[in-house]
Coordinates of C-alpha atoms in Angstrom, one line a residue:
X527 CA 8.7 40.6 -24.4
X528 CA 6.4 38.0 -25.9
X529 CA 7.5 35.6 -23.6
X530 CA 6.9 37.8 -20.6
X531 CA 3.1 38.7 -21.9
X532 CA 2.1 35.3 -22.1
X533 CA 2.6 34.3 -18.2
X534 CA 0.7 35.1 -15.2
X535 CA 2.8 37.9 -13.2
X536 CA 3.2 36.3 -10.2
X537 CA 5.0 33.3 -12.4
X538 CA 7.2 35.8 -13.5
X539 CA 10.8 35.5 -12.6
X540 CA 11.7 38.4 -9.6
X541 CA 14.6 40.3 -9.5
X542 CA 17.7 37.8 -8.8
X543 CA 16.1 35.1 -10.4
X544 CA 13.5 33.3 -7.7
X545 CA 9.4 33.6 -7.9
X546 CA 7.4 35.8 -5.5
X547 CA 6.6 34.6 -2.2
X548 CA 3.3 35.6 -2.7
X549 CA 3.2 33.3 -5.8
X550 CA 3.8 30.2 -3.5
X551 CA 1.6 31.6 -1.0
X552 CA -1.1 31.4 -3.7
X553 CA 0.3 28.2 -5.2
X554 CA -1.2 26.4 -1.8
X555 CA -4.3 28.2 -1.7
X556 CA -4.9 26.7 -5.4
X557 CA -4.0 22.9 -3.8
X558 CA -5.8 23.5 -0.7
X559 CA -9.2 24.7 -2.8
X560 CA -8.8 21.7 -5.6
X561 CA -8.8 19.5 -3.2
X562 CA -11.9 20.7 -0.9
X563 CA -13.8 20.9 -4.8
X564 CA -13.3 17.3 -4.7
X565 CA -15.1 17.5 -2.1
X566 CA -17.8 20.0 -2.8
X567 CA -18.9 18.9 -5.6
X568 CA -20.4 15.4 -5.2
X569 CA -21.7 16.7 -1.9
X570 CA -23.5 19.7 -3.7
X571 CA -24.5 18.0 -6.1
X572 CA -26.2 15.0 -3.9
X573 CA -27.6 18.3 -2.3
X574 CA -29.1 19.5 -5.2
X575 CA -30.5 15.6 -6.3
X576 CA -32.0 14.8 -2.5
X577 CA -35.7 16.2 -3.0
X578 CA -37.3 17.9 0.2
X579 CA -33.6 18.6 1.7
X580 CA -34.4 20.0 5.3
X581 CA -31.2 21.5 5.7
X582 CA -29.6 24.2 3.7
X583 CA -26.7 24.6 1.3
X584 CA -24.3 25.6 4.0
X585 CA -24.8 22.7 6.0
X586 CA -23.8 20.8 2.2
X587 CA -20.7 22.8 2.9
X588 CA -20.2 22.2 6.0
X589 CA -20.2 18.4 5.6
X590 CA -17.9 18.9 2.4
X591 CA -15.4 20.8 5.3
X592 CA -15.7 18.1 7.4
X593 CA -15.0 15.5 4.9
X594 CA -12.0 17.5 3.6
X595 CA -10.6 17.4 7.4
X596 CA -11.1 13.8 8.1
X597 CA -9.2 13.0 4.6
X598 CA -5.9 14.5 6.4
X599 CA -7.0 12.2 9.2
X600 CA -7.9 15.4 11.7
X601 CA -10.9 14.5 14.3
X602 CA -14.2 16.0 14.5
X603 CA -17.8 15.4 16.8
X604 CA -20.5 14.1 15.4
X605 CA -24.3 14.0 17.0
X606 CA -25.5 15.9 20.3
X607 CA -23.2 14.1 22.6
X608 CA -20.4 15.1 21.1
X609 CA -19.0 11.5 19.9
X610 CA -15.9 11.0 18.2
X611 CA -15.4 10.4 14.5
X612 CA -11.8 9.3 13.2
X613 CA -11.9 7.2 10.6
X614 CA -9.7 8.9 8.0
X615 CA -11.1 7.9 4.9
X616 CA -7.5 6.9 3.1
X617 CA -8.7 7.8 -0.9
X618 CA -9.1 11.6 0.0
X619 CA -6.5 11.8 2.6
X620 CA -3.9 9.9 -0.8
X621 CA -5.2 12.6 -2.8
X622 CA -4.5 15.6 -0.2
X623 CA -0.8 14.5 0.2
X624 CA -0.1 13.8 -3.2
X625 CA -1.1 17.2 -4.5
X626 CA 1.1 18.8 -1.6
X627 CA 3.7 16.1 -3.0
X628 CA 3.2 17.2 -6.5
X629 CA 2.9 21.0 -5.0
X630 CA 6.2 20.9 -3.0
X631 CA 8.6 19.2 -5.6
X632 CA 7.3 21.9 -8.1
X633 CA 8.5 25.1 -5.9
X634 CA 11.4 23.4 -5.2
X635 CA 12.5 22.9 -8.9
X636 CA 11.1 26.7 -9.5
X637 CA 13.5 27.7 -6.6
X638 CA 15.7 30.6 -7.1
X639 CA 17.1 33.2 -4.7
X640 CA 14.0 34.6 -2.5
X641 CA 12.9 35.6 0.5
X642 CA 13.1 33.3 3.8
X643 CA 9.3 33.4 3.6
X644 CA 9.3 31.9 -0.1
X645 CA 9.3 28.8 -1.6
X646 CA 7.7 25.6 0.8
X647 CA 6.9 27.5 3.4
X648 CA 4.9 30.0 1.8
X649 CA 2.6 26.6 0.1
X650 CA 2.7 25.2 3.5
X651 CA 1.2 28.4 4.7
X652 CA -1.0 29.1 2.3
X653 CA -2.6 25.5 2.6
X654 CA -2.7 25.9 6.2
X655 CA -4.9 29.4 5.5
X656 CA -7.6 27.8 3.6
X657 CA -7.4 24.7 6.6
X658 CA -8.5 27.7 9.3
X659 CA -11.4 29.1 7.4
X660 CA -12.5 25.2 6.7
X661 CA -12.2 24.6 10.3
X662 CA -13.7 27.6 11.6
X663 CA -16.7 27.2 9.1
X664 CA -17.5 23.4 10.4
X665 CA -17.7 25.0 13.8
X666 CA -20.9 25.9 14.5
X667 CA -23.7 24.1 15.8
X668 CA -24.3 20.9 13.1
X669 CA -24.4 17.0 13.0
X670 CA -20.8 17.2 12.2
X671 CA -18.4 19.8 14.1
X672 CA -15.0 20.3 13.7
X673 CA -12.3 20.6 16.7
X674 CA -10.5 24.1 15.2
X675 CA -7.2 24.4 16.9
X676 CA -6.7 20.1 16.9
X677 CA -8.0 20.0 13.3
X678 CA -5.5 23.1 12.2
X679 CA -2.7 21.3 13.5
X680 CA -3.1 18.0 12.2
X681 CA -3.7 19.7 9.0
X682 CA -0.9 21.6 9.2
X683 CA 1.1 18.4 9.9
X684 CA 0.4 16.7 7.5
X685 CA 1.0 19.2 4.9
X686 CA 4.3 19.9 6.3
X687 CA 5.2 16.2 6.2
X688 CA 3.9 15.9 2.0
X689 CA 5.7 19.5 1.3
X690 CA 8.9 18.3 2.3
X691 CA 8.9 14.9 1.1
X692 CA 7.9 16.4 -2.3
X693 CA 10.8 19.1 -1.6
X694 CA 13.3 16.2 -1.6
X695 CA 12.2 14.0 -4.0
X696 CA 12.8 17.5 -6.4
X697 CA 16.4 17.4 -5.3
X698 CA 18.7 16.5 -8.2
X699 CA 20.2 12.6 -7.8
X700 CA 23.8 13.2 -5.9
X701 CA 23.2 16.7 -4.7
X702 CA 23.6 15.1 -1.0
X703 CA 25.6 12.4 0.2
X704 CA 23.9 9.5 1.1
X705 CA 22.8 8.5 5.0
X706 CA 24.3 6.2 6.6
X707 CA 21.9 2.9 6.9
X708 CA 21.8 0.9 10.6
X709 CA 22.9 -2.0 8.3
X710 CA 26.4 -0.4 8.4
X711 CA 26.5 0.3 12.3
X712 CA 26.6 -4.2 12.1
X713 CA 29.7 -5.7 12.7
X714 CA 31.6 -6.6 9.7
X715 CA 30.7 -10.5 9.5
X716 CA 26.9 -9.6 10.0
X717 CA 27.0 -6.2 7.3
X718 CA 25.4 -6.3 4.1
X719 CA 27.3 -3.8 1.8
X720 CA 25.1 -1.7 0.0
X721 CA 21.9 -3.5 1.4
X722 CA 19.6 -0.5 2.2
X723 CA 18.1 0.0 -1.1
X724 CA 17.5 -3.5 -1.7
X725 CA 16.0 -3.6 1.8
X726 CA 13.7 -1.0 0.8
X727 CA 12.6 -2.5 -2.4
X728 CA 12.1 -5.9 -0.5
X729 CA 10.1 -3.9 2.0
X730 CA 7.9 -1.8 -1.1
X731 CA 7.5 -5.0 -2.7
X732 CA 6.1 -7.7 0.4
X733 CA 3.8 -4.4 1.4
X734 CA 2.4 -4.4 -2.2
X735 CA 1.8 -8.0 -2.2
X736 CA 0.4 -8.1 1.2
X737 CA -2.1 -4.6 -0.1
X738 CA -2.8 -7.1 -3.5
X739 CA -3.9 -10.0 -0.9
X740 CA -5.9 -7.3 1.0
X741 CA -7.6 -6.5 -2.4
X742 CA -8.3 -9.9 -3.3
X743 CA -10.0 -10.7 -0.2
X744 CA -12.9 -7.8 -0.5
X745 CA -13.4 -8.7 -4.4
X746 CA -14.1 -12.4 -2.8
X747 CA -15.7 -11.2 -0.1
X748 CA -18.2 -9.1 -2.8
X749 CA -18.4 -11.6 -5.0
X750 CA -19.6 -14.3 -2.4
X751 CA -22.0 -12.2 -1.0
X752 CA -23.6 -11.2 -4.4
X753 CA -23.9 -15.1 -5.2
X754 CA -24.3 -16.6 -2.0
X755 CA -25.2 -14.2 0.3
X756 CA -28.3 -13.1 -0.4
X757 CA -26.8 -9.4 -1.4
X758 CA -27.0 -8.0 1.7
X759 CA -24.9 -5.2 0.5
X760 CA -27.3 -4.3 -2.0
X761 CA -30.5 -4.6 0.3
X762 CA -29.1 -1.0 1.6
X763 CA -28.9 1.1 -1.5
X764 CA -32.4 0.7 -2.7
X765 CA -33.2 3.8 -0.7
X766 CA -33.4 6.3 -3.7
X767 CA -31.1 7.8 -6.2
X768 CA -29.7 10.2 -4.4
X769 CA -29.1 7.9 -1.2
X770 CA -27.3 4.9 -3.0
X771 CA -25.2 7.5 -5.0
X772 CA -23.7 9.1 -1.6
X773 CA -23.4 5.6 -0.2
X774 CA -21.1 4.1 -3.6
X775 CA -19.4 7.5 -3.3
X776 CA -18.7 6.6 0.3
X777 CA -17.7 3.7 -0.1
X778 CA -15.4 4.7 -2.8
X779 CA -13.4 6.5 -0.8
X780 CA -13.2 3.8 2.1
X781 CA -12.3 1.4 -0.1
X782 CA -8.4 1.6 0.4
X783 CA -9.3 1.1 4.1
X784 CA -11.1 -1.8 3.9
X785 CA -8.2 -2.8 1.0
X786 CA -6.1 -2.7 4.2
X787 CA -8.4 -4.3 6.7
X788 CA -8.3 -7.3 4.4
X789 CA -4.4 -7.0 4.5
X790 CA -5.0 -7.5 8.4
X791 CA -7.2 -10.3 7.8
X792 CA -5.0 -12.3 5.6
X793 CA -1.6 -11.8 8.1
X794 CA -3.8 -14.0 10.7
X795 CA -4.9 -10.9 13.3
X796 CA -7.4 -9.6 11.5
X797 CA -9.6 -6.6 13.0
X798 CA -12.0 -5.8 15.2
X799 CA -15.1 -4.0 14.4
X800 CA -16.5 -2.3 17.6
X801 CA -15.9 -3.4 21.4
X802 CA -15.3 -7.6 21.7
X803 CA -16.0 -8.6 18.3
X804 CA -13.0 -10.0 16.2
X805 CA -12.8 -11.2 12.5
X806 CA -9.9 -12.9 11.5
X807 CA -9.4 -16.3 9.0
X808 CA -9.8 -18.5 12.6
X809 CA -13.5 -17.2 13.0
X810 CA -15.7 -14.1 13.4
X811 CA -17.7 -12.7 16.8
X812 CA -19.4 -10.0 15.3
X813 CA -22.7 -8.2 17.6
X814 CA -24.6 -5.5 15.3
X815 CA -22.7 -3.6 13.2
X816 CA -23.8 -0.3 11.6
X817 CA -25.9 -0.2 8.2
X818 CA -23.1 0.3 5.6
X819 CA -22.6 -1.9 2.4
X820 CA -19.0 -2.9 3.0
X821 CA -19.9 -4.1 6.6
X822 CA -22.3 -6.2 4.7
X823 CA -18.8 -7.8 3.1
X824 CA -17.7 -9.2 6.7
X825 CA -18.5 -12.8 7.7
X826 CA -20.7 -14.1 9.2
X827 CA -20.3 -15.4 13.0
X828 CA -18.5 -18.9 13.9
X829 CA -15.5 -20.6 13.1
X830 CA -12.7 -19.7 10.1
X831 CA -13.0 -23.1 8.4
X832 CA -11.9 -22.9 4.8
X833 CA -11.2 -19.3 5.3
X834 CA -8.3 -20.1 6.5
X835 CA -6.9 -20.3 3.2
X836 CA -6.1 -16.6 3.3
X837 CA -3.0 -17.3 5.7
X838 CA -1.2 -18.4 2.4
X839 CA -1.2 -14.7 0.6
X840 CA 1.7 -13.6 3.0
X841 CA 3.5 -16.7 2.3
X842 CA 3.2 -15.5 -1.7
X843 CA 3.9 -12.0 -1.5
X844 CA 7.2 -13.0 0.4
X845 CA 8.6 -14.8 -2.4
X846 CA 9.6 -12.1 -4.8
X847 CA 11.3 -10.1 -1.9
X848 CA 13.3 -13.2 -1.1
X849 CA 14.5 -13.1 -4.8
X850 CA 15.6 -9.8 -4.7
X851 CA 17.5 -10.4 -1.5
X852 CA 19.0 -13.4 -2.9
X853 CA 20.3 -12.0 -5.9
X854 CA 22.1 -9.0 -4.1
X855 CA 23.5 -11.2 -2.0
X856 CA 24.7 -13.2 -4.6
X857 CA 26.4 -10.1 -5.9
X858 CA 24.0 -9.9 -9.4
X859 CA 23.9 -6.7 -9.5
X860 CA 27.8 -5.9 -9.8
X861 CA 29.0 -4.5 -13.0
X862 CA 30.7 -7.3 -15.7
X863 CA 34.1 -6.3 -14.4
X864 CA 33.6 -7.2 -11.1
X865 CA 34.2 -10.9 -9.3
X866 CA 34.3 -13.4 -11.8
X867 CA 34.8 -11.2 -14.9
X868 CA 37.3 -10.0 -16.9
X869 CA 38.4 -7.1 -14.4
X870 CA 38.0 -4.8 -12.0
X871 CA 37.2 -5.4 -8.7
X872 CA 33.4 -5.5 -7.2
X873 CA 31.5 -5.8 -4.5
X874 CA 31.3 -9.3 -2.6
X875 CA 28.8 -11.4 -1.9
X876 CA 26.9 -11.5 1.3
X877 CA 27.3 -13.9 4.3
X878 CA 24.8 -15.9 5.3
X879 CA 24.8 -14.2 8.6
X880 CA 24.0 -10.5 6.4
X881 CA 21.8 -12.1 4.3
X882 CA 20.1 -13.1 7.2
X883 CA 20.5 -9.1 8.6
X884 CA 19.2 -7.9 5.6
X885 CA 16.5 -10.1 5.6
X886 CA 15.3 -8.7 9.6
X887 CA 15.7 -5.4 8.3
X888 CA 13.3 -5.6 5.5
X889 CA 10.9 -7.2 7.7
X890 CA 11.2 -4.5 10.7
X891 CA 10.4 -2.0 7.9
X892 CA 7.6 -4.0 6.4
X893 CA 6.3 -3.9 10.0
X894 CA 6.6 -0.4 11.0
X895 CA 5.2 0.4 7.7
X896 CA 2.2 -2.1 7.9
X897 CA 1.6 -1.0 11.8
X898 CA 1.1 2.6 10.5
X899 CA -0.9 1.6 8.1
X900 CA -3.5 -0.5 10.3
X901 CA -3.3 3.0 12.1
X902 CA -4.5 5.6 9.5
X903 CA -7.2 3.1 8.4
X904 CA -8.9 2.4 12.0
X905 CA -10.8 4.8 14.0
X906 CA -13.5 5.8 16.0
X907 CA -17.7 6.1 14.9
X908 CA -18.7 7.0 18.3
X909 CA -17.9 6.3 22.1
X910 CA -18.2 3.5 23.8
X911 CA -18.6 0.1 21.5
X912 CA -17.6 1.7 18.5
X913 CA -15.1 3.4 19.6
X914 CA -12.3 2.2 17.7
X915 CA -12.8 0.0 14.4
X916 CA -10.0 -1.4 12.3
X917 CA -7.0 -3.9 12.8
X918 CA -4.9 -3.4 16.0
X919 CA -1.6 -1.9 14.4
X920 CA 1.1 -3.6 17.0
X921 CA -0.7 -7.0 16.0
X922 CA -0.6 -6.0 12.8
X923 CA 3.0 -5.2 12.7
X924 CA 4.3 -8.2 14.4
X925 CA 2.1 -10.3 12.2
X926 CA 3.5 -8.2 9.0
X927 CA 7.2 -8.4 10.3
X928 CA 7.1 -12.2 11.7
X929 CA 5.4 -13.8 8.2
X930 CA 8.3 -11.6 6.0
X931 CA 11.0 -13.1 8.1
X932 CA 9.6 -16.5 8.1
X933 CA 9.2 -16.8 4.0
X934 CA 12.0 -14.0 2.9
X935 CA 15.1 -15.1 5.0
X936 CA 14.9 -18.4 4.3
X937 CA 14.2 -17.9 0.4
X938 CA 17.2 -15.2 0.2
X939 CA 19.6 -17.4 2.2
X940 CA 18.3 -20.3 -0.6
X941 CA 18.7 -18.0 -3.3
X942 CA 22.2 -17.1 -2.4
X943 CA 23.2 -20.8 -2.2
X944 CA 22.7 -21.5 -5.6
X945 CA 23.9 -18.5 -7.0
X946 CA 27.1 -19.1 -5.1
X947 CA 27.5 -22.6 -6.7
X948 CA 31.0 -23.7 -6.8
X949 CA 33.0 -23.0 -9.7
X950 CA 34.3 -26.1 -10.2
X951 CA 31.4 -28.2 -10.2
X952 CA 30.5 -30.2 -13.4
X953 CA 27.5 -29.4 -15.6
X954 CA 25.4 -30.7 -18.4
X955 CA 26.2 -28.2 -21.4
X956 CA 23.2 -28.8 -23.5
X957 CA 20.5 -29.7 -20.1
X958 CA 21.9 -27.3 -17.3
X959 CA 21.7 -23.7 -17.6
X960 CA 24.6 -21.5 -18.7
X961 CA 27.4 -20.5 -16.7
X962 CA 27.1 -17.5 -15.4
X963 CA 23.4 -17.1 -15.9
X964 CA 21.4 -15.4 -13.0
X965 CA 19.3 -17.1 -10.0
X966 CA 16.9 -15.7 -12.3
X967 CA 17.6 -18.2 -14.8
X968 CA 18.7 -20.7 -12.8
X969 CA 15.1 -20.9 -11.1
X970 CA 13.6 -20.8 -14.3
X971 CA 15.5 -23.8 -15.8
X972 CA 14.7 -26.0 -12.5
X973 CA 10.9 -25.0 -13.1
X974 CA 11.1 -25.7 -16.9
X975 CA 13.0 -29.2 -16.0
X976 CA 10.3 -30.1 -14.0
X977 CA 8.1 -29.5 -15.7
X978 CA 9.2 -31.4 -18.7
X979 CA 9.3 -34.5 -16.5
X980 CA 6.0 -33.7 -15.0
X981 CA 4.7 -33.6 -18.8
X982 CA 6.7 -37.1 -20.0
X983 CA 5.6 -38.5 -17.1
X984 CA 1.7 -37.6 -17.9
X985 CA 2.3 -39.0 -21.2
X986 CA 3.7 -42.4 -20.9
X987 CA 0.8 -42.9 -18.4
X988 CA -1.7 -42.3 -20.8
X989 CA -0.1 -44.4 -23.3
X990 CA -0.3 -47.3 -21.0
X991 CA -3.7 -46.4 -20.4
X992 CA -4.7 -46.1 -23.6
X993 CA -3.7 -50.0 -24.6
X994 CA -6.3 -52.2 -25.7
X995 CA -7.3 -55.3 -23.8
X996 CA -7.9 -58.6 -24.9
X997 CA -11.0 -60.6 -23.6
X998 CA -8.7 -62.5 -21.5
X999 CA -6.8 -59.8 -20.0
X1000 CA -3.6 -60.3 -21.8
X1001 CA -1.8 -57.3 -23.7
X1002 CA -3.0 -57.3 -27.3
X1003 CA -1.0 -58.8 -30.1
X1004 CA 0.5 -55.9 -31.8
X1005 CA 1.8 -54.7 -27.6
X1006 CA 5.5 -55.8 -27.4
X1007 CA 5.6 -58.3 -24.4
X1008 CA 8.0 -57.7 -21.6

């Protein structure tokens, strides 16, 4: 009884053992509204700050609607001639589908037996409610204005796609057998056994390098403009308090896009920023570009010169993957008793030819993934010249999938060759590394090897160096003479 007092009813278990539909119903209302208060609240409060506001707190709501719908990337019109606005602004749009994420995989693990109308489609439909009355509410006659029945759906969408992925990351490990890869479709000679989650790790990991090179380049970018470049970013926020607040907080949330724009840049293709303009590390045609500080970030016009430079972060981020494919073609990962130890049988290594598969696979992925990607952070400001900003996702993906293959084949098919050493061949006991020992530590002992040569080398040059000389140029007494 004390149990039952101290929850809210609708968290109560029903009669067989599963939560109210009405409960889950309500469960996306709550993610929906947390998410728009997100929202609401800097733009009220920017509201509140701006003296002599023309405009009244419903159009404050209105824009925090509007916001709240571009985030799930869903059009809307801005200005008297109706001009399209699409650029999904990625930092909202990561928060939206995580709570729906979060949302999902929590009915799921609550599930019990219930009505066809509980569980994730009850959220879903209870997100999709609050989406409506958003969307009918940014309808009306404004700067912004939202496109109700296109905005509802891509809403609804995207909510759908975050509940179910949430949903199924909730199911217990093993519940389901696992899918069958396109790795396994291969003939035998050209299959990797077991490759697809090492594909998709090698894939995770070159797309979070190339989002780290991406990153890199707009702290650069900011930091040369603040020395060097007269701070043309901050010329634009000396416009008030409440103006260079909403513009940080606007740039805040872009941030993950231009993150990704910089991703573009560094895989050679770059992006564009309005009709004929291009910036990439081989030069920059820009015309004007619209009063925002992180367009003040973008170089200026002319050739790449030492910018060029950037072209070696995808050659970086694609050595780790090529380690990981290496080592699971080398068969690392088996248990002791497999090949080689004391029993048991496990699995064998690759073959050149499916390390090399495995190798195009991870990079097809990496290139779907980062041709997406180039997607959801490009858009539209208005018509014509501006109407689409951001990098062009096929270039994008070819560029993502071509600079993977190029660095990660080739560094797995090396990996695997000296993992596979022979058996047989002699080694140094007390200078090579241990039998047995991974690529790992193989690589490790190489680099350390070198660089104790590197160091006696260094040494015995300054000794030479160091000698004194004798007036008549001969080495001093206490040298031995060769």
């Amino acid at each position: 009884m004390t149990q039952l007092m101290g929850r809210p009813i609708l968290e109560a278990p029903g009669e067989f053992g599963g939560r109210p539909a009405l409960a889950d119903l309500l469960a996306g209302v709550r993610t929906a509204l947390v998410g728009l208060a997100v929202v609401g609240v800097p733009v009220l409060g920017l509201w509140v700050m701006t003296p002599y506001a023309d405009d009244g707190a419903a159009a404050a709501t209105r824009l925090a609607g509007v916001l709240w719908l571009l985030g799930h990337g869903a059009p809307v019109l801005r200005g008297g001639g109706d001009a399209p606005l699409t650029v999904t602004p990625l930092l909202l749009g990561a928060l939206a589908v995580v709570r729906l994420h979060r949302a999902g995989a929590g009915v799921a693990a609550r599930r019990g037996l219930r009505s066809r109308w509980g569980g994730p489609v009850a959220l879903w439909a209870g997100y999709c409610a609050v989406a409506v009355v958003v969307a009918l509410h940014c309808a009306g006659a404004g700067l912004f204005r939202s496109r109700v029945l296109l905005d509802v759906l891509v809403v609804a969408l995207v909510a759908a796609l975050a509940t179910a992925a949430g949903v199924r990351s909730a199911k217990p490990a093993g519940s389901e057998e696992a899918a069958d890869s396109p790795l396994d479709r291969l003939p035998p000679s050209y299959r990797p056994a077991g490759a697809a989650p090492v594909v998709r790790a090698a894939a995770l990991t070159a797309g979070a390098g190339l989002v780290a090179a991406g990153g890199l380049l707009v702290v650069v970018s900011a930091v040369s403009d603040a020395l060097t470049g007269g701070g043309r970013g901050m010329t634009l926020l000396g416009r008030g308090p409440a103006a260079l607040l909403g513009l940080l907080l606007l740039a805040l949330v872009l941030l993950p896009n231009a993150v990704l724009w910089g991703a573009a840049y560094a895989l050679g293709p770059g992006f564009v920023v309005g009709a004929g303009t291009v910036v990439s590390p081989g030069g920059a045609v820009l015309g004007p570009v619209p009063e925002f500080p992180l367009f003040a970030l973008l170089p200026a016009d002319g050739p790449g010169g030492w910018r060029l430079a950037a072209l070696a972060l995808p050659l970086l981020a694609g050595v780790v993957p090529a380690v990981l494919l290496g080592r699971a073609a080398v068969g690392l990962r088996r248990p002791p008793g497999g090949p080689g130890g004391a029993g048991g049988d496990g699995p064998e290594p690759w073959s050149p030819a499916a390390t090399a598969a495995a190798g195009l696979a991870a990079a097809l992925s990496l290139g779907a993934g980062a041709a997406v990607l180039g997607w959801l952070s490009g858009g539209a400001l208005a018509g014509g010249r501006m109407a689409w900003l951001g990098p062009v996702p096929w270039w994008t993906g070819l560029a993502a999938a071509g600079w993977f293959a190029l660095v990660a084949v080739p560094g797995a098919l090396l990996v695997r060759h000296r993992g596979l050493a022979p058996a047989g061949q002699p080694t140094r006991p007390t200078l090579g590394p241990a039998d047995g020992q991974s690529a790992y530590a193989r690589l490790g002992w190489q680099a350390r090897r070198s660089a104790l040569r590197l160091r006696a080398g260094t040494y015995a040059l300054v000794l030479r160096l160091s000698r004194p000389v004798r007036a008549d140029g001969g080495p001093d007494a206490g040298d031995p003479v060769d």
